[in-house]
């Protein structure tokens, strides 16, 4: 039979492919290889789960490609699994590319077998075959294809090897040139009898539901006590009858086998997956211990692992600090020569004082953005991309799990917190990996306190540059302590226990330089596109206010807070407030107002320290507030903002007093 | 998982094993969701696992199962009962 359906002919594309597979199998890399730059990243309607779509033009076809969330199974355990199975069952994509990790074939086949039960056309991409052979696993993919009854294409997604063959096979299946005979999964006799009984009852009583989902699949899900399907069945008038039959069948199966039926079915599927592996793969232990294994030994070690973890943190900090300062100096010199001539040029061209001040605002905004911001951002994003791609972060999560339990979270939250050092927005969204609503919010709440790259710009560019390395480091230490204390508090306030950790630890991978550079560039590009317009508008706003003599009246209004409580010069007030647009804007506007990049001429060391501390703690930028709002609702976003503004002002004033007192003592 | 008789003598919680030891999963105690999730991650009764390492400070346990490395929180690991494999 041909899977070609004319239904999409009139729409903008010829057919649809979806990518399905476990997490960490290289699914997104294959997606990137197939779609190139034609990607739209959004959310699934009504759900906070990422949806990635793109198009591929190949052999005269325009193919829509959709990347499903990484899942281990098609049960209703997580929202990702429900999205994936509903999309496959209801939207009925033309072809599914099931991406398997060749180095963990058995576990990956568990999902494949479940996909087969949904009766959908499947082509298998057997990815990471290089990794598998490193582990001593050799897979006869022709045999695998024969056993499974669907095409199997070996791929190494990172290098692009096998991608063309993969899409060729997909087209052949779509055109009906390859017939699929997917492996039939037969459970043991009693289970099959139960499935049969339920299936018949479903077909007779709720035929409407079988239009969406195969009846046999529904029967299996009911035996697995799948709550989502139970609810769907219940919504039909005859649903209760079916559910009572299911629970009766379940009881008798459980009595006979002494195990819960979901476990029984999982055992059978794994048993079959194991047989498929035995038939198609050979394992020869590799005597030589690879570099990756040695690295794994070291980084997961009881004592050395923690030393390595602190070294990673420390050296990231030192490298960003060192390279950043070096670049700032070079750029400052360069623009130092350039700025006066640009200003002269501006006053030469235009005579209107307002237009001139706007032009000056644009110049100084761009220059300050380039000199203050980019030098720290670039090296940081580079290092972060390496850590992300190498597979180190799950090891850090493993080591930090027990610490995270103290603040009501588990190890995975450590990954979110760490990503927060790059940008709070993706880190906050990343908290979706947490299992419960309570943990998601607690994780998100703490993540936005992590000093992101923009806040690091202020810390390193002000305190680091003028007061030295240890002063800057102390701010990061204070931040970690604050996160821990707020976490303890949050854990107490939001009742409930921390959920246990179940996390896969993927093998180490050597990150490809190309991907790392691309990632670094993408993050920096996002930053430039997003930040520069705001930086420039901010500086223009400031210039206009200055020209119209509005600054003074605003400043007087804020005097009690800025001067009397925080001990800062009055003109830091407006940069602090406008810093809510983007945190590094606070420093850029400060340089604008002061008319110099040499902050030590106008600020005392205590003022620099207090200023940076307040910027570090008070509610992050507008985009983070918007993210909190979208992820957790308006009330929680507002609450989070109020807490962090009050906290920043409180400890800012406190620090000013303590430091002033100490400096009197010395 | 029920059917504890006959097993109860020889099983021990996964947390009592040392690094490098192998064991067969016999049963797990917990809510419906946890049991189902464990079995879908491949931790079904009868499966052999290897203890890779344990994190200090009552931290998680890392095991190898079906060619995959998994970290299990100590609380979860203490509810998985196994039969140690000698040698």
PDB file of N, CA and C in Angstrom, chain A residues 72-73 75-77 81 103-104 106-107 110 114 135 224-227 257-260 262-263 266-267 269-270 296-297 300-302 306 398-399 401-402 412 435 500-505, chain B residues 1-3 7 19 26 30-46 52-62 65-74 76:
ATOM      1  N   UNK A  72      10.773   8.831  26.460  1.00  0.00           N
ATOM      2  CA  UNK A  72      11.228   7.458  26.638  1.00  0.00           C
ATOM      3  C   UNK A  72      10.129   6.455  26.332  1.00  0.00           C
ATOM      4  N   UNK A  73       8.899   6.936  26.330  1.00  0.00           N
ATOM      5  CA  UNK A  73       7.783   5.999  26.229  1.00  0.00           C
ATOM      6  C   UNK A  73       6.554   6.758  25.741  1.00  0.00           C
ATOM      7  N   UNK A  75       3.610   6.570  27.382  1.00  0.00           N
ATOM      8  CA  UNK A  75       2.639   6.548  28.472  1.00  0.00           C
ATOM      9  C   UNK A  75       2.255   7.989  28.757  1.00  0.00           C
ATOM     10  N   UNK A  76       1.378   8.183  29.744  1.00  0.00           N
ATOM     11  CA  UNK A  76       0.943   9.548  30.033  1.00  0.00           C
ATOM     12  C   UNK A  76       1.759  10.121  31.178  1.00  0.00           C
ATOM     13  N   UNK A  77       3.019   9.690  31.293  1.00  0.00           N
ATOM     14  CA  UNK A  77       3.776  10.121  32.467  1.00  0.00           C
ATOM     15  C   UNK A  77       4.064  11.612  32.451  1.00  0.00           C
ATOM     16  N   UNK A  81       5.078  13.322  26.650  1.00  0.00           N
ATOM     17  CA  UNK A  81       4.649  12.035  26.101  1.00  0.00           C
ATOM     18  C   UNK A  81       3.219  12.115  25.557  1.00  0.00           C
ATOM     19  N   UNK A 103      24.119   3.233  20.618  1.00  0.00           N
ATOM     20  CA  UNK A 103      24.902   2.758  21.767  1.00  0.00           C
ATOM     21  C   UNK A 103      24.005   2.331  22.926  1.00  0.00           C
ATOM     22  N   UNK A 104      22.704   2.565  22.821  1.00  0.00           N
ATOM     23  CA  UNK A 104      21.773   2.107  23.859  1.00  0.00           C
ATOM     24  C   UNK A 104      20.528   1.559  23.177  1.00  0.00           C
ATOM     25  N   UNK A 106      18.737  -1.262  23.162  1.00  0.00           N
ATOM     26  CA  UNK A 106      17.637  -1.950  23.826  1.00  0.00           C
ATOM     27  C   UNK A 106      16.637  -0.956  24.422  1.00  0.00           C
ATOM     28  N   UNK A 107      17.172   0.008  25.166  1.00  0.00           N
ATOM     29  CA  UNK A 107      16.288   0.997  25.804  1.00  0.00           C
ATOM     30  C   UNK A 107      15.552   1.816  24.739  1.00  0.00           C
ATOM     31  N   UNK A 110      12.437   0.265  23.021  1.00  0.00           N
ATOM     32  CA  UNK A 110      11.204   0.243  23.813  1.00  0.00           C
ATOM     33  C   UNK A 110      10.186   1.219  23.235  1.00  0.00           C
ATOM     34  N   UNK A 114       6.528   0.674  20.851  1.00  0.00           N
ATOM     35  CA  UNK A 114       5.277   1.370  21.158  1.00  0.00           C
ATOM     36  C   UNK A 114       4.773   2.160  19.960  1.00  0.00           C
ATOM     37  N   UNK A 135      32.007   1.778  22.131  1.00  0.00           N
ATOM     38  CA  UNK A 135      31.616   0.953  23.271  1.00  0.00           C
ATOM     39  C   UNK A 135      31.721  -0.533  22.939  1.00  0.00           C
ATOM     40  N   UNK A 224      -2.717  -0.770  30.896  1.00  0.00           N
ATOM     41  CA  UNK A 224      -1.607  -0.079  31.582  1.00  0.00           C
ATOM     42  C   UNK A 224      -2.095   0.980  32.560  1.00  0.00           C
ATOM     43  N   UNK A 225      -3.404   1.093  32.710  1.00  0.00           N
ATOM     44  CA  UNK A 225      -4.036   2.064  33.617  1.00  0.00           C
ATOM     45  C   UNK A 225      -3.627   3.490  33.277  1.00  0.00           C
ATOM     46  N   UNK A 226      -3.604   3.794  31.996  1.00  0.00           N
ATOM     47  CA  UNK A 226      -3.197   5.111  31.531  1.00  0.00           C
ATOM     48  C   UNK A 226      -4.317   6.119  31.823  1.00  0.00           C
ATOM     49  N   UNK A 227      -4.028   7.077  32.707  1.00  0.00           N
ATOM     50  CA  UNK A 227      -5.090   7.972  33.190  1.00  0.00           C
ATOM     51  C   UNK A 227      -5.672   8.848  32.087  1.00  0.00           C
ATOM     52  N   UNK A 257      -0.065 -13.160  37.722  1.00  0.00           N
ATOM     53  CA  UNK A 257       1.370 -12.937  37.545  1.00  0.00           C
ATOM     54  C   UNK A 257       2.069 -12.315  38.749  1.00  0.00           C
ATOM     55  N   UNK A 258       1.253 -11.830  39.693  1.00  0.00           N
ATOM     56  CA  UNK A 258       1.879 -11.250  40.880  1.00  0.00           C
ATOM     57  C   UNK A 258       2.591  -9.950  40.604  1.00  0.00           C
ATOM     58  N   UNK A 259       2.241  -9.323  39.516  1.00  0.00           N
ATOM     59  CA  UNK A 259       2.858  -8.031  39.184  1.00  0.00           C
ATOM     60  C   UNK A 259       1.780  -7.113  38.658  1.00  0.00           C
ATOM     61  N   UNK A 260       2.003  -5.819  38.800  1.00  0.00           N
ATOM     62  CA  UNK A 260       1.047  -4.884  38.217  1.00  0.00           C
ATOM     63  C   UNK A 260       1.128  -4.983  36.700  1.00  0.00           C
ATOM     64  N   UNK A 262       1.010  -2.773  34.230  1.00  0.00           N
ATOM     65  CA  UNK A 262       1.959  -1.926  33.506  1.00  0.00           C
ATOM     66  C   UNK A 262       3.375  -2.505  33.533  1.00  0.00           C
ATOM     67  N   UNK A 263       3.756  -3.069  34.678  1.00  0.00           N
ATOM     68  CA  UNK A 263       5.085  -3.667  34.800  1.00  0.00           C
ATOM     69  C   UNK A 263       5.192  -4.908  33.907  1.00  0.00           C
ATOM     70  N   UNK A 266       5.575  -3.807  30.346  1.00  0.00           N
ATOM     71  CA  UNK A 266       6.924  -3.254  30.144  1.00  0.00           C
ATOM     72  C   UNK A 266       7.936  -4.393  30.046  1.00  0.00           C
ATOM     73  N   UNK A 267       7.770  -5.413  30.924  1.00  0.00           N
ATOM     74  CA  UNK A 267       8.688  -6.561  30.897  1.00  0.00           C
ATOM     75  C   UNK A 267       8.624  -7.274  29.552  1.00  0.00           C
ATOM     76  N   UNK A 269       7.672  -6.012  26.625  1.00  0.00           N
ATOM     77  CA  UNK A 269       8.249  -5.189  25.558  1.00  0.00           C
ATOM     78  C   UNK A 269       9.771  -5.204  25.637  1.00  0.00           C
ATOM     79  N   UNK A 270      10.273  -5.088  26.855  1.00  0.00           N
ATOM     80  CA  UNK A 270      11.734  -5.123  26.994  1.00  0.00           C
ATOM     81  C   UNK A 270      12.301  -6.478  26.605  1.00  0.00           C
ATOM     82  N   UNK A 296      35.060  10.335  32.868  1.00  0.00           N
ATOM     83  CA  UNK A 296      33.856  10.032  33.627  1.00  0.00           C
ATOM     84  C   UNK A 296      34.218   9.612  35.052  1.00  0.00           C
ATOM     85  N   UNK A 297      35.263   8.756  35.164  1.00  0.00           N
ATOM     86  CA  UNK A 297      35.760   8.337  36.473  1.00  0.00           C
ATOM     87  C   UNK A 297      36.086   9.547  37.338  1.00  0.00           C
ATOM     88  N   UNK A 300      32.960  12.082  38.132  1.00  0.00           N
ATOM     89  CA  UNK A 300      31.888  11.576  38.978  1.00  0.00           C
ATOM     90  C   UNK A 300      32.423  11.097  40.319  1.00  0.00           C
ATOM     91  N   UNK A 301      33.717  11.273  40.543  1.00  0.00           N
ATOM     92  CA  UNK A 301      34.356  10.742  41.758  1.00  0.00           C
ATOM     93  C   UNK A 301      33.888  11.468  43.017  1.00  0.00           C
ATOM     94  N   UNK A 302      33.812  10.693  44.101  1.00  0.00           N
ATOM     95  CA  UNK A 302      33.328  11.208  45.391  1.00  0.00           C
ATOM     96  C   UNK A 302      34.025  12.489  45.841  1.00  0.00           C
ATOM     97  N   UNK A 306      34.102  16.724  43.022  1.00  0.00           N
ATOM     98  CA  UNK A 306      33.757  18.044  43.559  1.00  0.00           C
ATOM     99  C   UNK A 306      34.883  19.042  43.303  1.00  0.00           C
ATOM    100  N   UNK A 398      24.411  15.137  39.156  1.00  0.00           N
ATOM    101  CA  UNK A 398      24.557  13.929  39.979  1.00  0.00           C
ATOM    102  C   UNK A 398      25.242  14.277  41.310  1.00  0.00           C
ATOM    103  N   UNK A 399      26.313  15.048  41.238  1.00  0.00           N
ATOM    104  CA  UNK A 399      27.065  15.389  42.440  1.00  0.00           C
ATOM    105  C   UNK A 399      26.305  16.364  43.340  1.00  0.00           C
ATOM    106  N   UNK A 401      22.998  16.636  43.649  1.00  0.00           N
ATOM    107  CA  UNK A 401      21.627  16.220  43.972  1.00  0.00           C
ATOM    108  C   UNK A 401      21.298  16.389  45.453  1.00  0.00           C
ATOM    109  N   UNK A 402      22.201  15.930  46.331  1.00  0.00           N
ATOM    110  CA  UNK A 402      21.846  15.978  47.749  1.00  0.00           C
ATOM    111  C   UNK A 402      21.804  17.418  48.255  1.00  0.00           C
ATOM    112  N   UNK A 412      18.548  17.745  38.844  1.00  0.00           N
ATOM    113  CA  UNK A 412      18.329  18.357  37.534  1.00  0.00           C
ATOM    114  C   UNK A 412      18.231  19.878  37.643  1.00  0.00           C
ATOM    115  N   UNK A 435       9.692  17.713  37.607  1.00  0.00           N
ATOM    116  CA  UNK A 435       8.510  16.862  37.459  1.00  0.00           C
ATOM    117  C   UNK A 435       7.228  17.470  38.006  1.00  0.00           C
ATOM    118  N   UNK A 500      12.182  12.466  43.973  1.00  0.00           N
ATOM    119  CA  UNK A 500      13.456  11.801  43.743  1.00  0.00           C
ATOM    120  C   UNK A 500      13.949  11.975  42.318  1.00  0.00           C
ATOM    121  N   UNK A 501      15.255  11.795  42.177  1.00  0.00           N
ATOM    122  CA  UNK A 501      15.882  12.003  40.877  1.00  0.00           C
ATOM    123  C   UNK A 501      15.880  10.708  40.060  1.00  0.00           C
ATOM    124  N   UNK A 502      15.427  10.784  38.806  1.00  0.00           N
ATOM    125  CA  UNK A 502      15.668   9.704  37.843  1.00  0.00           C
ATOM    126  C   UNK A 502      16.189  10.396  36.597  1.00  0.00           C
ATOM    127  N   UNK A 503      17.468  10.229  36.293  1.00  0.00           N
ATOM    128  CA  UNK A 503      18.066  10.993  35.208  1.00  0.00           C
ATOM    129  C   UNK A 503      19.064  10.134  34.445  1.00  0.00           C
ATOM    130  N   UNK A 504      18.984  10.219  33.138  1.00  0.00           N
ATOM    131  CA  UNK A 504      19.970   9.497  32.343  1.00  0.00           C
ATOM    132  C   UNK A 504      21.274  10.286  32.326  1.00  0.00           C
ATOM    133  N   UNK A 505      22.393   9.580  32.437  1.00  0.00           N
ATOM    134  CA  UNK A 505      23.687  10.249  32.324  1.00  0.00           C
ATOM    135  C   UNK A 505      24.300   9.828  30.998  1.00  0.00           C
TER     136      UNK A 505
ATOM    137  N   UNK B   1       5.069  -3.878  43.570  1.00  0.00           N
ATOM    138  CA  UNK B   1       4.890  -5.224  43.058  1.00  0.00           C
ATOM    139  C   UNK B   1       4.664  -6.199  44.214  1.00  0.00           C
ATOM    140  N   UNK B   2       3.618  -6.972  44.087  1.00  0.00           N
ATOM    141  CA  UNK B   2       3.287  -7.881  45.180  1.00  0.00           C
ATOM    142  C   UNK B   2       4.145  -9.141  45.074  1.00  0.00           C
ATOM    143  N   UNK B   3       3.606 -10.232  45.579  1.00  0.00           N
ATOM    144  CA  UNK B   3       4.295 -11.510  45.494  1.00  0.00           C
ATOM    145  C   UNK B   3       5.660 -11.468  46.167  1.00  0.00           C
ATOM    146  N   UNK B   7      10.834 -14.254  48.101  1.00  0.00           N
ATOM    147  CA  UNK B   7      11.919 -13.357  47.720  1.00  0.00           C
ATOM    148  C   UNK B   7      12.514 -12.675  48.948  1.00  0.00           C
ATOM    149  N   UNK B  19      29.869  -0.195  45.114  1.00  0.00           N
ATOM    150  CA  UNK B  19      30.259   0.111  43.741  1.00  0.00           C
ATOM    151  C   UNK B  19      30.873  -1.109  43.070  1.00  0.00           C
ATOM    152  N   UNK B  26      14.331  -7.455  41.784  1.00  0.00           N
ATOM    153  CA  UNK B  26      13.266  -8.388  42.131  1.00  0.00           C
ATOM    154  C   UNK B  26      11.929  -7.655  42.187  1.00  0.00           C
ATOM    155  N   UNK B  30       6.382   1.363  45.824  1.00  0.00           N
ATOM    156  CA  UNK B  30       6.108   2.775  45.563  1.00  0.00           C
ATOM    157  C   UNK B  30       4.768   2.941  44.905  1.00  0.00           C
ATOM    158  N   UNK B  31       4.435   4.174  44.625  1.00  0.00           N
ATOM    159  CA  UNK B  31       3.157   4.479  43.983  1.00  0.00           C
ATOM    160  C   UNK B  31       3.127   3.962  42.558  1.00  0.00           C
ATOM    161  N   UNK B  32       1.925   3.968  41.988  1.00  0.00           N
ATOM    162  CA  UNK B  32       1.717   3.473  40.631  1.00  0.00           C
ATOM    163  C   UNK B  32       2.618   4.198  39.626  1.00  0.00           C
ATOM    164  N   UNK B  33       2.690   5.518  39.779  1.00  0.00           N
ATOM    165  CA  UNK B  33       3.468   6.326  38.837  1.00  0.00           C
ATOM    166  C   UNK B  33       4.943   5.973  38.856  1.00  0.00           C
ATOM    167  N   UNK B  34       5.502   5.878  40.060  1.00  0.00           N
ATOM    168  CA  UNK B  34       6.934   5.587  40.183  1.00  0.00           C
ATOM    169  C   UNK B  34       7.270   4.217  39.608  1.00  0.00           C
ATOM    170  N   UNK B  35       6.460   3.207  39.993  1.00  0.00           N
ATOM    171  CA  UNK B  35       6.715   1.840  39.526  1.00  0.00           C
ATOM    172  C   UNK B  35       6.679   1.770  37.997  1.00  0.00           C
ATOM    173  N   UNK B  36       5.676   2.447  37.419  1.00  0.00           N
ATOM    174  CA  UNK B  36       5.526   2.426  35.970  1.00  0.00           C
ATOM    175  C   UNK B  36       6.719   3.120  35.311  1.00  0.00           C
ATOM    176  N   UNK B  37       7.111   4.242  35.891  1.00  0.00           N
ATOM    177  CA  UNK B  37       8.205   5.005  35.297  1.00  0.00           C
ATOM    178  C   UNK B  37       9.505   4.206  35.363  1.00  0.00           C
ATOM    179  N   UNK B  38       9.742   3.552  36.520  1.00  0.00           N
ATOM    180  CA  UNK B  38      10.959   2.749  36.644  1.00  0.00           C
ATOM    181  C   UNK B  38      10.969   1.645  35.606  1.00  0.00           C
ATOM    182  N   UNK B  39       9.819   0.987  35.417  1.00  0.00           N
ATOM    183  CA  UNK B  39       9.842  -0.130  34.467  1.00  0.00           C
ATOM    184  C   UNK B  39       9.998   0.372  33.032  1.00  0.00           C
ATOM    185  N   UNK B  40       9.480   1.556  32.758  1.00  0.00           N
ATOM    186  CA  UNK B  40       9.656   2.082  31.399  1.00  0.00           C
ATOM    187  C   UNK B  40      11.087   2.523  31.138  1.00  0.00           C
ATOM    188  N   UNK B  41      11.818   2.893  32.199  1.00  0.00           N
ATOM    189  CA  UNK B  41      13.227   3.222  32.023  1.00  0.00           C
ATOM    190  C   UNK B  41      14.068   1.944  31.944  1.00  0.00           C
ATOM    191  N   UNK B  42      13.408   0.812  31.973  1.00  0.00           N
ATOM    192  CA  UNK B  42      14.112  -0.463  31.810  1.00  0.00           C
ATOM    193  C   UNK B  42      14.395  -1.186  33.110  1.00  0.00           C
ATOM    194  N   UNK B  43      13.909  -0.647  34.227  1.00  0.00           N
ATOM    195  CA  UNK B  43      14.177  -1.290  35.525  1.00  0.00           C
ATOM    196  C   UNK B  43      13.050  -2.257  35.863  1.00  0.00           C
ATOM    197  N   UNK B  44      12.896  -3.293  35.044  1.00  0.00           N
ATOM    198  CA  UNK B  44      11.838  -4.269  35.277  1.00  0.00           C
ATOM    199  C   UNK B  44      12.380  -5.444  36.086  1.00  0.00           C
ATOM    200  N   UNK B  45      11.499  -6.169  36.780  1.00  0.00           N
ATOM    201  CA  UNK B  45      11.959  -7.333  37.542  1.00  0.00           C
ATOM    202  C   UNK B  45      12.727  -8.302  36.638  1.00  0.00           C
ATOM    203  N   UNK B  46      13.803  -8.856  37.151  1.00  0.00           N
ATOM    204  CA  UNK B  46      14.597  -9.801  36.365  1.00  0.00           C
ATOM    205  C   UNK B  46      15.740  -9.144  35.616  1.00  0.00           C
ATOM    206  N   UNK B  52      27.409   1.584  39.415  1.00  0.00           N
ATOM    207  CA  UNK B  52      28.572   2.311  38.900  1.00  0.00           C
ATOM    208  C   UNK B  52      29.224   3.124  40.005  1.00  0.00           C
ATOM    209  N   UNK B  53      28.473   3.939  40.664  1.00  0.00           N
ATOM    210  CA  UNK B  53      29.031   4.732  41.760  1.00  0.00           C
ATOM    211  C   UNK B  53      27.912   5.328  42.604  1.00  0.00           C
ATOM    212  N   UNK B  54      28.270   5.709  43.808  1.00  0.00           N
ATOM    213  CA  UNK B  54      27.303   6.388  44.669  1.00  0.00           C
ATOM    214  C   UNK B  54      27.862   7.755  45.030  1.00  0.00           C
ATOM    215  N   UNK B  55      26.996   8.755  45.041  1.00  0.00           N
ATOM    216  CA  UNK B  55      27.433  10.099  45.399  1.00  0.00           C
ATOM    217  C   UNK B  55      27.435  10.235  46.919  1.00  0.00           C
ATOM    218  N   UNK B  56      28.387  10.993  47.458  1.00  0.00           N
ATOM    219  CA  UNK B  56      28.445  11.166  48.915  1.00  0.00           C
ATOM    220  C   UNK B  56      27.296  12.036  49.429  1.00  0.00           C
ATOM    221  N   UNK B  57      27.233  12.235  50.729  1.00  0.00           N
ATOM    222  CA  UNK B  57      26.197  13.046  51.396  1.00  0.00           C
ATOM    223  C   UNK B  57      24.803  12.530  51.072  1.00  0.00           C
ATOM    224  N   UNK B  58      24.600  11.232  51.132  1.00  0.00           N
ATOM    225  CA  UNK B  58      23.293  10.645  50.873  1.00  0.00           C
ATOM    226  C   UNK B  58      22.795  11.030  49.476  1.00  0.00           C
ATOM    227  N   UNK B  59      23.714  11.133  48.542  1.00  0.00           N
ATOM    228  CA  UNK B  59      23.381  11.542  47.177  1.00  0.00           C
ATOM    229  C   UNK B  59      22.887  10.372  46.355  1.00  0.00           C
ATOM    230  N   UNK B  60      22.677  10.568  45.054  1.00  0.00           N
ATOM    231  CA  UNK B  60      22.105   9.536  44.197  1.00  0.00           C
ATOM    232  C   UNK B  60      23.066   8.370  43.915  1.00  0.00           C
ATOM    233  N   UNK B  61      22.511   7.326  43.323  1.00  0.00           N
ATOM    234  CA  UNK B  61      23.290   6.154  42.930  1.00  0.00           C
ATOM    235  C   UNK B  61      23.251   6.062  41.413  1.00  0.00           C
ATOM    236  N   UNK B  62      24.427   5.846  40.821  1.00  0.00           N
ATOM    237  CA  UNK B  62      24.469   5.718  39.365  1.00  0.00           C
ATOM    238  C   UNK B  62      24.603   4.250  38.998  1.00  0.00           C
ATOM    239  N   UNK B  65      22.074   0.024  33.286  1.00  0.00           N
ATOM    240  CA  UNK B  65      20.988  -0.905  33.009  1.00  0.00           C
ATOM    241  C   UNK B  65      20.693  -0.874  31.517  1.00  0.00           C
ATOM    242  N   UNK B  66      20.667  -2.015  30.906  1.00  0.00           N
ATOM    243  CA  UNK B  66      20.404  -2.135  29.453  1.00  0.00           C
ATOM    244  C   UNK B  66      21.275  -1.187  28.636  1.00  0.00           C
ATOM    245  N   UNK B  67      22.541  -1.102  28.990  1.00  0.00           N
ATOM    246  CA  UNK B  67      23.477  -0.296  28.216  1.00  0.00           C
ATOM    247  C   UNK B  67      23.374   1.204  28.439  1.00  0.00           C
ATOM    248  N   UNK B  68      22.575   1.594  29.428  1.00  0.00           N
ATOM    249  CA  UNK B  68      22.376   3.016  29.697  1.00  0.00           C
ATOM    250  C   UNK B  68      22.804   3.312  31.129  1.00  0.00           C
ATOM    251  N   UNK B  69      23.302   4.525  31.340  1.00  0.00           N
ATOM    252  CA  UNK B  69      23.690   4.941  32.663  1.00  0.00           C
ATOM    253  C   UNK B  69      22.587   5.802  33.269  1.00  0.00           C
ATOM    254  N   UNK B  70      22.100   5.405  34.446  1.00  0.00           N
ATOM    255  CA  UNK B  70      21.001   6.127  35.077  1.00  0.00           C
ATOM    256  C   UNK B  70      21.400   6.578  36.464  1.00  0.00           C
ATOM    257  N   UNK B  71      20.993   7.806  36.825  1.00  0.00           N
ATOM    258  CA  UNK B  71      21.178   8.255  38.207  1.00  0.00           C
ATOM    259  C   UNK B  71      19.829   8.157  38.907  1.00  0.00           C
ATOM    260  N   UNK B  72      19.820   7.492  40.076  1.00  0.00           N
ATOM    261  CA  UNK B  72      18.591   7.355  40.851  1.00  0.00           C
ATOM    262  C   UNK B  72      18.801   8.027  42.200  1.00  0.00           C
ATOM    263  N   UNK B  73      17.863   8.896  42.584  1.00  0.00           N
ATOM    264  CA  UNK B  73      17.931   9.515  43.898  1.00  0.00           C
ATOM    265  C   UNK B  73      17.943   8.432  44.981  1.00  0.00           C
ATOM    266  N   UNK B  74      18.588   8.729  46.135  1.00  0.00           N
ATOM    267  CA  UNK B  74      18.747   7.711  47.172  1.00  0.00           C
ATOM    268  C   UNK B  74      17.400   7.196  47.670  1.00  0.00           C
ATOM    269  N   UNK B  76      14.581   6.901  46.003  1.00  0.00           N
ATOM    270  CA  UNK B  76      14.019   5.957  45.034  1.00  0.00           C
ATOM    271  C   UNK B  76      14.797   4.644  45.068  1.00  0.00           C
TER     272      UNK B  76
END
